[in-house]
Amino acid sequence: MRRTLYGPEHEALRATAREFLQRTVVPRMDEFVANRGLPRDFWLEAGKQGLLGLHVPDEWGGGGSEDYLFGVVVSEEFARVSASIASCYGIHSGVCAPYLVDLTTEAQKERWLPRFCTGELVTAIAMTEPGGGSDLAALRTTAVRDGDDWVLNGSKTFITNGYSADLVIVAARTDPSKRAKGITLFGVEAGMPGFTRGRKLDKVGQTESDTAELFFSDVRVPDALRIGEEGRGFIAMMERLVQERVGAAVSNTAHASQILDETIEYVKARKAFGTPVGSFQHNKFKVAELKTKIDVTQAFVDQCVAAHTARELTAADAAKAKWWSAEVQNDVIDECVQLHGGYGYMNEYRVARAWRDARVTKIWAGSNEIMKEIIGRDLGL
Ligand SMILES: Cc1cc2nc3c(=O)[nH]c(=O)nc-3n(C[C@H](O)[C@H](O)[C@H](O)COP(=O)(O)OP(=O)(O)OC[C@H]3O[C@@H](n4cnc5c(N)ncnc54)[C@H](O)[C@@H]3O)c2cc1C
């Protein structure tokens, strides 16, 4: 179906992202998988192409755009190449950027944003803890005021870019007597005494991204590096999770769509019983169903993207887009594996990697169950 959201200026940026990915990422995918992470030169080159700070004001080295669609076209191109690299990129440029642009002081902007845009400063956000991620308001990492500093103690887990990040936005409890209203955000920088990281976690999929546990043992964070107001961290996260979730939906849909396109080419070429496997009625109907699912999902996600661009997207609609697209992506790619036969189970085939990469999208950024909680609550249930 013809999509109507994008103009020539968005398509020009899409072409830049595509060229960057084909030149810098595609030839080195095996290296990234083997290292279970992205090298610094990936970030520096993305910075050079202007892909990292699209929505950061130009005075701090960014693209200065307030048009969300620019971020969407780049995310789509990343997801078409690798859902895993899309997640690393998305955390930095789509998820962390709004915190660092909206909530920071001038001094913090000067300290972080120029290097954020060049790729010299890679970012992560640490909400989830070993004790739980869904019930964010119950987090246990503490920050206790001591003079001009806060002293952080606790740990976080499953943090995307966590192993390599230079700056981590950390959610910590500053008032133990309150739940959601007792949480504050801090900028914790690599090298701060007491801030250490565990190994790169060994994941089922998403091999190209580094995911790590983070440990805070009496880390002294100056109050000058507190992000946003004391006690407003939970609200700041809830406000920005809408963008994180619609961003996840964009990536889920683009990833599934790309893998289906490649599968259609495969079933046209692969023969059994002297005829292309795609010509058997069962497979033809299956592919027709998958294509329909993608197109219908894309229409809803595009509608959510348009609403978010107009600053009108609700938390419930973002939740619908997130869980639905994750489900569709997993269903579609699972059928794509089936259509590839035995080759679909081989790691050297993209479809196999995509299948493993897709699974986590039903869990992260708020699990599908939590998305349904949000929708249910919105319905007054
Ligand atoms: C690869 C990867 C990358 C990640 N990146 C990040 C990151 O960058 N930053 C970050 O902060 N976190 C990150 N996460 C963490 C992720 O957001 C959490 O794993 C997720 O929110 C679920 O939390 P949990 O794992 O503690 O599961 P739990 O909260 O323990 O939930 C366990 C199960 O119970 C279900 N459940 C919980 N509460 C309810 C309820 N009320 N009703 C119904 N079912 C419920 C859940 O849906 C889930 O199925 C990442 C996770 C992974 C796997």
GROMACS .gro file of C-alpha atoms and ligand atoms in nm:
model
  434
    1MET     CA    1   0.000   0.000   0.000
    2ARG     CA    2   0.111   0.352  -0.068
    3ARG     CA    3   0.216   0.523   0.254
    4THR     CA    4   0.132   0.890   0.274
    5LEU     CA    5   0.329   1.016   0.575
    6TYR     CA    6   0.661   1.100   0.418
    7GLY     CA    7   0.776   1.383   0.194
    8PRO     CA    8   1.090   1.414  -0.023
    9GLU     CA    9   1.293   1.552   0.269
   10HIS     CA   10   1.217   1.240   0.477
   11GLU     CA   11   1.301   1.016   0.184
   12ALA     CA   12   1.633   1.198   0.137
   13LEU     CA   13   1.726   1.118   0.498
   14ARG     CA   14   1.609   0.760   0.448
   15ALA     CA   15   1.852   0.735   0.154
   16THR     CA   16   2.137   0.869   0.373
   17ALA     CA   17   2.060   0.609   0.642
   18ARG     CA   18   2.038   0.332   0.382
   19GLU     CA   19   2.373   0.430   0.229
   20PHE     CA   20   2.534   0.444   0.577
   21LEU     CA   21   2.399   0.098   0.663
   22GLN     CA   22   2.501  -0.063   0.335
   23ARG     CA   23   2.851   0.083   0.359
   24THR     CA   24   2.926   0.064   0.731
   25VAL     CA   25   2.709  -0.210   0.876
   26VAL     CA   26   2.614  -0.479   0.624
   27PRO     CA   27   2.972  -0.581   0.533
   28ARG     CA   28   3.068  -0.604   0.903
   29MET     CA   29   2.768  -0.782   1.049
   30ASP     CA   30   2.960  -1.100   1.133
   31GLU     CA   31   3.222  -0.896   1.320
   32PHE     CA   32   2.951  -0.721   1.524
   33VAL     CA   33   2.787  -1.055   1.603
   34ALA     CA   34   3.121  -1.209   1.708
   35ASN     CA   35   3.200  -0.910   1.934
   36ARG     CA   36   2.844  -0.900   2.070
   37GLY     CA   37   2.843  -0.524   2.035
   38LEU     CA   38   2.904  -0.230   1.806
   39PRO     CA   39   3.248  -0.073   1.768
   40ARG     CA   40   3.299   0.296   1.841
   41ASP     CA   41   3.364   0.372   1.474
   42PHE     CA   42   3.003   0.267   1.399
   43TRP     CA   43   2.882   0.545   1.629
   44LEU     CA   44   3.135   0.799   1.503
   45GLU     CA   45   3.039   0.736   1.141
   46ALA     CA   46   2.666   0.755   1.227
   47GLY     CA   47   2.745   1.087   1.395
   48LYS     CA   48   2.928   1.210   1.085
   49GLN     CA   49   2.623   1.131   0.874
   50GLY     CA   50   2.407   1.336   1.112
   51LEU     CA   51   2.201   1.035   1.220
   52LEU     CA   52   2.247   1.054   1.598
   53GLY     CA   53   2.111   1.389   1.707
   54LEU     CA   54   1.826   1.443   1.463
   55HIS     CA   55   1.608   1.608   1.728
   56VAL     CA   56   1.886   1.774   1.929
   57PRO     CA   57   1.887   2.155   1.885
   58ASP     CA   58   2.147   2.267   1.629
   59GLU     CA   59   2.330   2.486   1.883
   60TRP     CA   60   2.439   2.158   2.047
   61GLY     CA   61   2.542   1.994   1.722
   62GLY     CA   62   2.216   1.820   1.634
   63GLY     CA   63   1.982   1.834   1.338
   64GLY     CA   64   1.742   2.062   1.526
   65SER     CA   65   1.432   1.900   1.379
   66GLU     CA   66   1.106   1.886   1.572
   67ASP     CA   67   0.957   1.654   1.311
   68TYR     CA   68   0.936   1.303   1.458
   69LEU     CA   69   0.910   1.153   1.107
   70PHE     CA   70   1.283   1.204   1.048
   71GLY     CA   71   1.361   0.968   1.335
   72VAL     CA   72   1.108   0.718   1.205
   73VAL     CA   73   1.255   0.682   0.856
   74VAL     CA   74   1.602   0.621   1.000
   75SER     CA   75   1.467   0.366   1.249
   76GLU     CA   76   1.286   0.182   0.971
   77GLU     CA   77   1.605   0.154   0.768
   78PHE     CA   78   1.803   0.027   1.068
   79ALA     CA   79   1.533  -0.233   1.146
   80ARG     CA   80   1.537  -0.355   0.785
   81VAL     CA   81   1.907  -0.436   0.825
   82SER     CA   82   1.913  -0.561   1.186
   83ALA     CA   83   1.656  -0.544   1.465
   84SER     CA   84   1.943  -0.561   1.709
   85ILE     CA   85   2.139  -0.265   1.574
   86ALA     CA   86   1.810  -0.080   1.546
   87SER     CA   87   1.763  -0.128   1.920
   88CYS     CA   88   2.111   0.010   2.005
   89TYR     CA   89   2.052   0.305   1.776
   90GLY     CA   90   1.697   0.352   1.902
   91ILE     CA   91   1.799   0.360   2.267
   92HIS     CA   92   2.058   0.631   2.198
   93SER     CA   93   1.882   0.849   1.943
   94GLY     CA   94   1.515   0.779   2.008
   95VAL     CA   95   1.491   0.697   2.377
   96CYS     CA   96   1.773   0.880   2.559
   97ALA     CA   97   1.771   1.195   2.344
   98PRO     CA   98   1.438   1.333   2.472
   99TYR     CA   99   1.558   1.305   2.835
  100LEU     CA  100   1.882   1.486   2.753
  101VAL     CA  101   1.710   1.755   2.547
  102ASP     CA  102   1.397   1.819   2.755
  103LEU     CA  103   1.513   1.774   3.114
  104THR     CA  104   1.871   1.895   3.130
  105THR     CA  105   2.030   2.220   3.245
  106GLU     CA  106   2.238   2.435   3.009
  107ALA     CA  107   2.556   2.305   3.174
  108GLN     CA  108   2.444   1.944   3.125
  109LYS     CA  109   2.355   2.014   2.762
  110GLU     CA  110   2.700   2.156   2.704
  111ARG     CA  111   2.861   1.861   2.884
  112TRP     CA  112   2.673   1.586   2.698
  113LEU     CA  113   2.489   1.688   2.383
  114PRO     CA  114   2.770   1.782   2.139
  115ARG     CA  115   2.944   1.448   2.199
  116PHE     CA  116   2.606   1.268   2.194
  117CYS     CA  117   2.561   1.393   1.837
  118THR     CA  118   2.912   1.300   1.718
  119GLY     CA  119   2.898   0.950   1.866
  120GLU     CA  120   3.181   1.019   2.111
  121LEU     CA  121   2.930   0.978   2.394
  122VAL     CA  122   2.708   0.668   2.367
  123THR     CA  123   2.409   0.653   2.599
  124ALA     CA  124   2.191   0.399   2.777
  125ILE     CA  125   1.894   0.415   3.010
  126ALA     CA  126   1.876   0.197   3.319
  127MET     CA  127   1.534   0.137   3.467
  128THR     CA  128   1.510  -0.243   3.505
  129GLU     CA  129   1.661  -0.416   3.808
  130PRO     CA  130   1.734  -0.782   3.879
  131GLY     CA  131   1.437  -0.780   4.119
  132GLY     CA  132   1.190  -0.661   3.857
  133GLY     CA  133   1.119  -0.449   3.553
  134SER     CA  134   0.743  -0.443   3.506
  135ASP     CA  135   0.675  -0.277   3.840
  136LEU     CA  136   0.903   0.018   3.776
  137ALA     CA  137   0.770   0.217   4.072
  138ALA     CA  138   0.909  -0.052   4.305
  139LEU     CA  139   1.271  -0.009   4.197
  140ARG     CA  140   1.529  -0.047   4.475
  141THR     CA  141   1.844   0.136   4.363
  142THR     CA  142   1.886   0.422   4.609
  143ALA     CA  143   2.033   0.770   4.589
  144VAL     CA  144   2.095   0.943   4.921
  145ARG     CA  145   2.183   1.311   4.940
  146ASP     CA  146   2.522   1.392   5.092
  147GLY     CA  147   2.625   1.756   5.060
  148ASP     CA  148   2.647   1.847   4.691
  149ASP     CA  149   2.640   1.480   4.588
  150TRP     CA  150   2.402   1.188   4.575
  151VAL     CA  151   2.537   0.848   4.679
  152LEU     CA  152   2.401   0.569   4.457
  153ASN     CA  153   2.375   0.204   4.559
  154GLY     CA  154   2.208  -0.084   4.376
  155SER     CA  155   2.211  -0.260   4.042
  156LYS     CA  156   2.037  -0.263   3.706
  157THR     CA  157   2.010  -0.538   3.449
  158PHE     CA  158   1.935  -0.606   3.081
  159ILE     CA  159   2.060  -0.258   2.987
  160THR     CA  160   2.096  -0.205   2.611
  161ASN     CA  161   2.429  -0.031   2.529
  162GLY     CA  162   2.501  -0.093   2.898
  163TYR     CA  163   2.844  -0.242   2.845
  164SER     CA  164   2.974   0.038   2.623
  165ALA     CA  165   2.776   0.346   2.727
  166ASP     CA  166   2.965   0.657   2.832
  167LEU     CA  167   2.659   0.803   2.998
  168VAL     CA  168   2.378   0.608   3.164
  169ILE     CA  169   2.050   0.768   3.267
  170VAL     CA  170   1.980   0.588   3.595
  171ALA     CA  171   1.648   0.581   3.778
  172ALA     CA  172   1.698   0.568   4.156
  173ARG     CA  173   1.487   0.602   4.466
  174THR     CA  174   1.549   0.928   4.648
  175ASP     CA  175   1.254   0.903   4.886
  176PRO     CA  176   1.194   0.558   5.036
  177SER     CA  177   0.863   0.671   5.187
  178LYS     CA  178   0.708   0.721   4.843
  179ARG     CA  179   0.663   0.485   4.548
  180ALA     CA  180   0.643   0.653   4.206
  181LYS     CA  181   0.695   1.001   4.348
  182GLY     CA  182   1.017   0.896   4.522
  183ILE     CA  183   1.214   0.831   4.202
  184THR     CA  184   1.474   1.064   4.046
  185LEU     CA  185   1.696   1.038   3.736
  186PHE     CA  186   2.074   1.079   3.736
  187GLY     CA  187   2.345   1.098   3.470
  188VAL     CA  188   2.605   0.839   3.567
  189GLU     CA  189   2.924   0.861   3.363
  190ALA     CA  190   3.174   0.590   3.274
  191GLY     CA  191   3.469   0.597   3.511
  192MET     CA  192   3.285   0.729   3.815
  193PRO     CA  193   3.433   0.544   4.115
  194GLY     CA  194   3.201   0.264   4.230
  195PHE     CA  195   3.025   0.230   3.891
  196THR     CA  196   3.106  -0.111   3.740
  197ARG     CA  197   2.954  -0.338   3.477
  198GLY     CA  198   2.910  -0.711   3.449
  199ARG     CA  199   2.988  -0.914   3.140
  200LYS     CA  200   2.795  -0.876   2.815
  201LEU     CA  201   2.485  -1.085   2.876
  202ASP     CA  202   2.450  -1.398   2.661
  203LYS     CA  203   2.118  -1.347   2.486
  204VAL     CA  204   1.907  -1.581   2.270
  205GLY     CA  205   1.906  -1.322   1.990
  206GLN     CA  206   1.996  -0.956   1.931
  207THR     CA  207   2.358  -1.067   1.927
  208GLU     CA  208   2.499  -0.746   1.781
  209SER     CA  209   2.387  -0.539   2.079
  210ASP     CA  210   2.568  -0.525   2.410
  211THR     CA  211   2.335  -0.578   2.702
  212ALA     CA  212   2.476  -0.565   3.052
  213GLU     CA  213   2.425  -0.558   3.424
  214LEU     CA  214   2.534  -0.238   3.597
  215PHE     CA  215   2.645  -0.207   3.958
  216PHE     CA  216   2.653   0.103   4.176
  217SER     CA  217   2.849   0.089   4.498
  218ASP     CA  218   2.864   0.423   4.679
  219VAL     CA  219   2.883   0.608   4.346
  220ARG     CA  220   2.900   0.981   4.418
  221VAL     CA  221   2.698   1.166   4.155
  222PRO     CA  222   2.710   1.546   4.183
  223ASP     CA  223   2.368   1.708   4.216
  224ALA     CA  224   2.469   1.898   3.901
  225LEU     CA  225   2.426   1.567   3.712
  226ARG     CA  226   2.073   1.502   3.840
  227ILE     CA  227   1.843   1.492   3.537
  228GLY     CA  228   1.516   1.674   3.593
  229GLU     CA  229   1.354   1.752   3.924
  230GLU     CA  230   1.389   1.544   4.237
  231GLY     CA  231   1.095   1.303   4.267
  232ARG     CA  232   0.986   1.352   3.902
  233GLY     CA  233   1.178   1.062   3.751
  234PHE     CA  234   0.886   0.822   3.724
  235ILE     CA  235   0.665   1.080   3.554
  236ALA     CA  236   0.951   1.167   3.315
  237MET     CA  237   0.983   0.800   3.222
  238MET     CA  238   0.609   0.748   3.176
  239GLU     CA  239   0.586   1.055   2.950
  240ARG     CA  240   0.873   0.931   2.733
  241LEU     CA  241   0.770   0.565   2.722
  242VAL     CA  242   0.502   0.663   2.469
  243GLN     CA  243   0.776   0.753   2.221
  244GLU     CA  244   0.977   0.443   2.313
  245ARG     CA  245   0.674   0.223   2.243
  246VAL     CA  246   0.569   0.377   1.914
  247GLY     CA  247   0.937   0.357   1.816
  248ALA     CA  248   0.933  -0.014   1.901
  249ALA     CA  249   0.624  -0.058   1.683
  250VAL     CA  250   0.796   0.118   1.391
  251SER     CA  251   1.095  -0.112   1.421
  252ASN     CA  252   0.886  -0.430   1.470
  253THR     CA  253   0.684  -0.361   1.157
  254ALA     CA  254   0.979  -0.263   0.936
  255HIS     CA  255   1.176  -0.568   1.046
  256ALA     CA  256   0.891  -0.811   0.977
  257SER     CA  257   0.811  -0.644   0.647
  258GLN     CA  258   1.171  -0.676   0.526
  259ILE     CA  259   1.200  -1.042   0.626
  260LEU     CA  260   0.871  -1.117   0.452
  261ASP     CA  261   0.991  -0.943   0.133
  262GLU     CA  262   1.305  -1.154   0.137
  263THR     CA  263   1.100  -1.468   0.201
  264ILE     CA  264   0.875  -1.394  -0.096
  265GLU     CA  265   1.186  -1.385  -0.316
  266TYR     CA  266   1.300  -1.711  -0.159
  267VAL     CA  267   0.974  -1.901  -0.221
  268LYS     CA  268   0.974  -1.781  -0.581
  269ALA     CA  269   1.322  -1.925  -0.636
  270ARG     CA  270   1.319  -2.240  -0.421
  271LYS     CA  271   1.174  -2.543  -0.596
  272ALA     CA  272   1.013  -2.865  -0.471
  273PHE     CA  273   0.835  -3.122  -0.686
  274GLY     CA  274   0.960  -2.927  -0.988
  275THR     CA  275   0.782  -2.603  -0.902
  276PRO     CA  276   0.854  -2.295  -0.683
  277VAL     CA  277   0.747  -2.367  -0.324
  278GLY     CA  278   0.555  -2.037  -0.324
  279SER     CA  279   0.326  -2.169  -0.596
  280PHE     CA  280   0.168  -2.436  -0.373
  281GLN     CA  281  -0.171  -2.306  -0.273
  282HIS     CA  282  -0.102  -2.351   0.098
  283ASN     CA  283   0.212  -2.138   0.079
  284LYS     CA  284   0.059  -1.882  -0.155
  285PHE     CA  285  -0.231  -1.834   0.089
  286LYS     CA  286   0.009  -1.825   0.383
  287VAL     CA  287   0.216  -1.549   0.221
  288ALA     CA  288  -0.105  -1.364   0.132
  289GLU     CA  289  -0.210  -1.376   0.499
  290LEU     CA  290   0.131  -1.255   0.617
  291LYS     CA  291   0.135  -0.967   0.370
  292THR     CA  292  -0.215  -0.866   0.480
  293LYS     CA  293  -0.111  -0.873   0.847
  294ILE     CA  294   0.189  -0.651   0.774
  295ASP     CA  295  -0.008  -0.400   0.566
  296VAL     CA  296  -0.289  -0.373   0.822
  297THR     CA  297  -0.038  -0.334   1.105
  298GLN     CA  298   0.159  -0.076   0.908
  299ALA     CA  299  -0.157   0.131   0.860
  300PHE     CA  300  -0.221   0.142   1.236
  301VAL     CA  301   0.143   0.211   1.320
  302ASP     CA  302   0.155   0.493   1.063
  303GLN     CA  303  -0.156   0.640   1.222
  304CYS     CA  304   0.014   0.628   1.563
  305VAL     CA  305   0.328   0.786   1.415
  306ALA     CA  306   0.115   1.066   1.268
  307ALA     CA  307  -0.054   1.117   1.606
  308HIS     CA  308   0.281   1.126   1.784
  309THR     CA  309   0.414   1.374   1.528
  310ALA     CA  310   0.116   1.594   1.616
  311ARG     CA  311   0.193   1.536   1.990
  312GLU     CA  312  -0.143   1.361   2.029
  313LEU     CA  313  -0.057   0.994   2.072
  314THR     CA  314  -0.207   0.846   2.388
  315ALA     CA  315  -0.034   0.594   2.614
  316ALA     CA  316  -0.308   0.340   2.536
  317ASP     CA  317  -0.270   0.373   2.158
  318ALA     CA  318   0.110   0.348   2.186
  319ALA     CA  319   0.059   0.032   2.395
  320LYS     CA  320  -0.173  -0.115   2.128
  321ALA     CA  321   0.082  -0.048   1.854
  322LYS     CA  322   0.365  -0.192   2.061
  323TRP     CA  323   0.207  -0.523   2.163
  324TRP     CA  324   0.024  -0.583   1.837
  325SER     CA  325   0.327  -0.519   1.616
  326ALA     CA  326   0.546  -0.738   1.839
  327GLU     CA  327   0.294  -1.021   1.808
  328VAL     CA  328   0.255  -0.980   1.431
  329GLN     CA  329   0.632  -0.959   1.384
  330ASN     CA  330   0.683  -1.285   1.573
  331ASP     CA  331   0.399  -1.463   1.388
  332VAL     CA  332   0.518  -1.344   1.048
  333ILE     CA  333   0.885  -1.427   1.098
  334ASP     CA  334   0.799  -1.768   1.244
  335GLU     CA  335   0.607  -1.850   0.925
  336CYS     CA  336   0.898  -1.713   0.719
  337VAL     CA  337   1.127  -1.964   0.894
  338GLN     CA  338   0.881  -2.239   0.799
  339LEU     CA  339   0.875  -2.125   0.437
  340HIS     CA  340   1.256  -2.149   0.427
  341GLY     CA  341   1.245  -2.515   0.537
  342GLY     CA  342   1.568  -2.641   0.698
  343TYR     CA  343   1.766  -2.336   0.583
  344GLY     CA  344   1.535  -2.127   0.799
  345TYR     CA  345   1.685  -2.290   1.106
  346MET     CA  346   2.045  -2.212   1.012
  347ASN     CA  347   2.205  -1.915   1.185
  348GLU     CA  348   2.379  -1.813   0.863
  349TYR     CA  349   2.034  -1.734   0.720
  350ARG     CA  350   1.899  -1.394   0.806
  351VAL     CA  351   1.553  -1.531   0.866
  352ALA     CA  352   1.684  -1.747   1.151
  353ARG     CA  353   1.859  -1.454   1.315
  354ALA     CA  354   1.553  -1.236   1.266
  355TRP     CA  355   1.338  -1.502   1.436
  356ARG     CA  356   1.566  -1.500   1.741
  357ASP     CA  357   1.590  -1.119   1.739
  358ALA     CA  358   1.214  -1.073   1.728
  359ARG     CA  359   1.128  -1.270   2.041
  360VAL     CA  360   1.235  -1.006   2.291
  361THR     CA  361   1.005  -0.743   2.144
  362LYS     CA  362   0.714  -0.904   2.332
  363ILE     CA  363   0.909  -0.858   2.657
  364TRP     CA  364   1.100  -0.530   2.653
  365ALA     CA  365   0.988  -0.167   2.672
  366GLY     CA  366   0.699  -0.294   2.883
  367SER     CA  367   0.590  -0.653   2.817
  368ASN     CA  368   0.285  -0.734   2.609
  369GLU     CA  369   0.098  -0.813   2.932
  370ILE     CA  370   0.180  -0.468   3.073
  371MET     CA  371   0.066  -0.311   2.743
  372LYS     CA  372  -0.271  -0.484   2.785
  373GLU     CA  373  -0.287  -0.360   3.145
  374ILE     CA  374  -0.247  -0.004   3.017
  375ILE     CA  375  -0.516  -0.054   2.752
  376GLY     CA  376  -0.749  -0.223   3.002
  377ARG     CA  377  -0.707   0.061   3.251
  378ASP     CA  378  -0.781   0.310   2.976
  379LEU     CA  379  -1.108   0.125   2.915
  380GLY     CA  380  -1.200   0.175   3.280
  381LEU     CA  381  -1.139  -0.189   3.373
  382LIG     C1  382   1.749  -0.766   2.540
  382LIG     C2  383   1.686  -0.678   2.644
  382LIG     C3  384   1.715  -0.543   2.643
  382LIG     C4  385   1.660  -0.458   2.741
  382LIG     N1  386   1.696  -0.326   2.745
  382LIG     C5  387   1.661  -0.251   2.852
  382LIG     C6  388   1.713  -0.119   2.871
  382LIG     O1  389   1.787  -0.067   2.787
  382LIG     N2  390   1.678  -0.051   2.983
  382LIG     C7  391   1.596  -0.103   3.078
  382LIG     O2  392   1.570  -0.037   3.177
  382LIG     N3  393   1.543  -0.227   3.062
  382LIG     C8  394   1.575  -0.302   2.954
  382LIG     N4  395   1.524  -0.429   2.938
  382LIG     C9  396   1.437  -0.482   3.043
  382LIG    C10  397   1.292  -0.502   3.001
  382LIG     O3  398   1.228  -0.380   2.981
  382LIG    C11  399   1.227  -0.590   3.109
  382LIG     O4  400   1.282  -0.720   3.095
  382LIG    C12  401   1.077  -0.593   3.101
  382LIG     O5  402   1.023  -0.468   3.135
  382LIG    C13  403   1.016  -0.700   3.192
  382LIG     O6  404   1.065  -0.691   3.323
  382LIG     P1  405   1.122  -0.823   3.394
  382LIG     O7  406   1.219  -0.888   3.303
  382LIG     O8  407   1.171  -0.787   3.529
  382LIG     O9  408   0.998  -0.921   3.407
  382LIG     P2  409   0.895  -0.928   3.531
  382LIG    O10  410   0.852  -0.791   3.566
  382LIG    O11  411   0.957  -1.013   3.637
  382LIG    O12  412   0.773  -1.006   3.464
  382LIG    C14  413   0.773  -1.149   3.447
  382LIG    C15  414   0.646  -1.187   3.369
  382LIG    O13  415   0.533  -1.147   3.444
  382LIG    C16  416   0.449  -1.063   3.365
  382LIG     N5  417   0.386  -0.962   3.448
  382LIG    C17  418   0.444  -0.875   3.534
  382LIG     N6  419   0.351  -0.795   3.588
  382LIG    C18  420   0.232  -0.832   3.536
  382LIG    C19  421   0.097  -0.787   3.552
  382LIG     N7  422   0.066  -0.685   3.633
  382LIG     N8  423  -0.001  -0.852   3.483
  382LIG    C20  424   0.029  -0.952   3.398
  382LIG     N9  425   0.155  -1.000   3.380
  382LIG    C21  426   0.254  -0.940   3.446
  382LIG    C22  427   0.542  -1.000   3.262
  382LIG    O14  428   0.470  -0.957   3.148
  382LIG    C23  429   0.635  -1.116   3.232
  382LIG    O15  430   0.574  -1.201   3.140
  382LIG    C24  431   1.572  -0.512   2.838
  382LIG    C25  432   1.541  -0.649   2.834
  382LIG    C26  433   1.597  -0.731   2.741
  382LIG    C27  434   1.564  -0.878   2.744
   0.00000   0.00000   0.00000
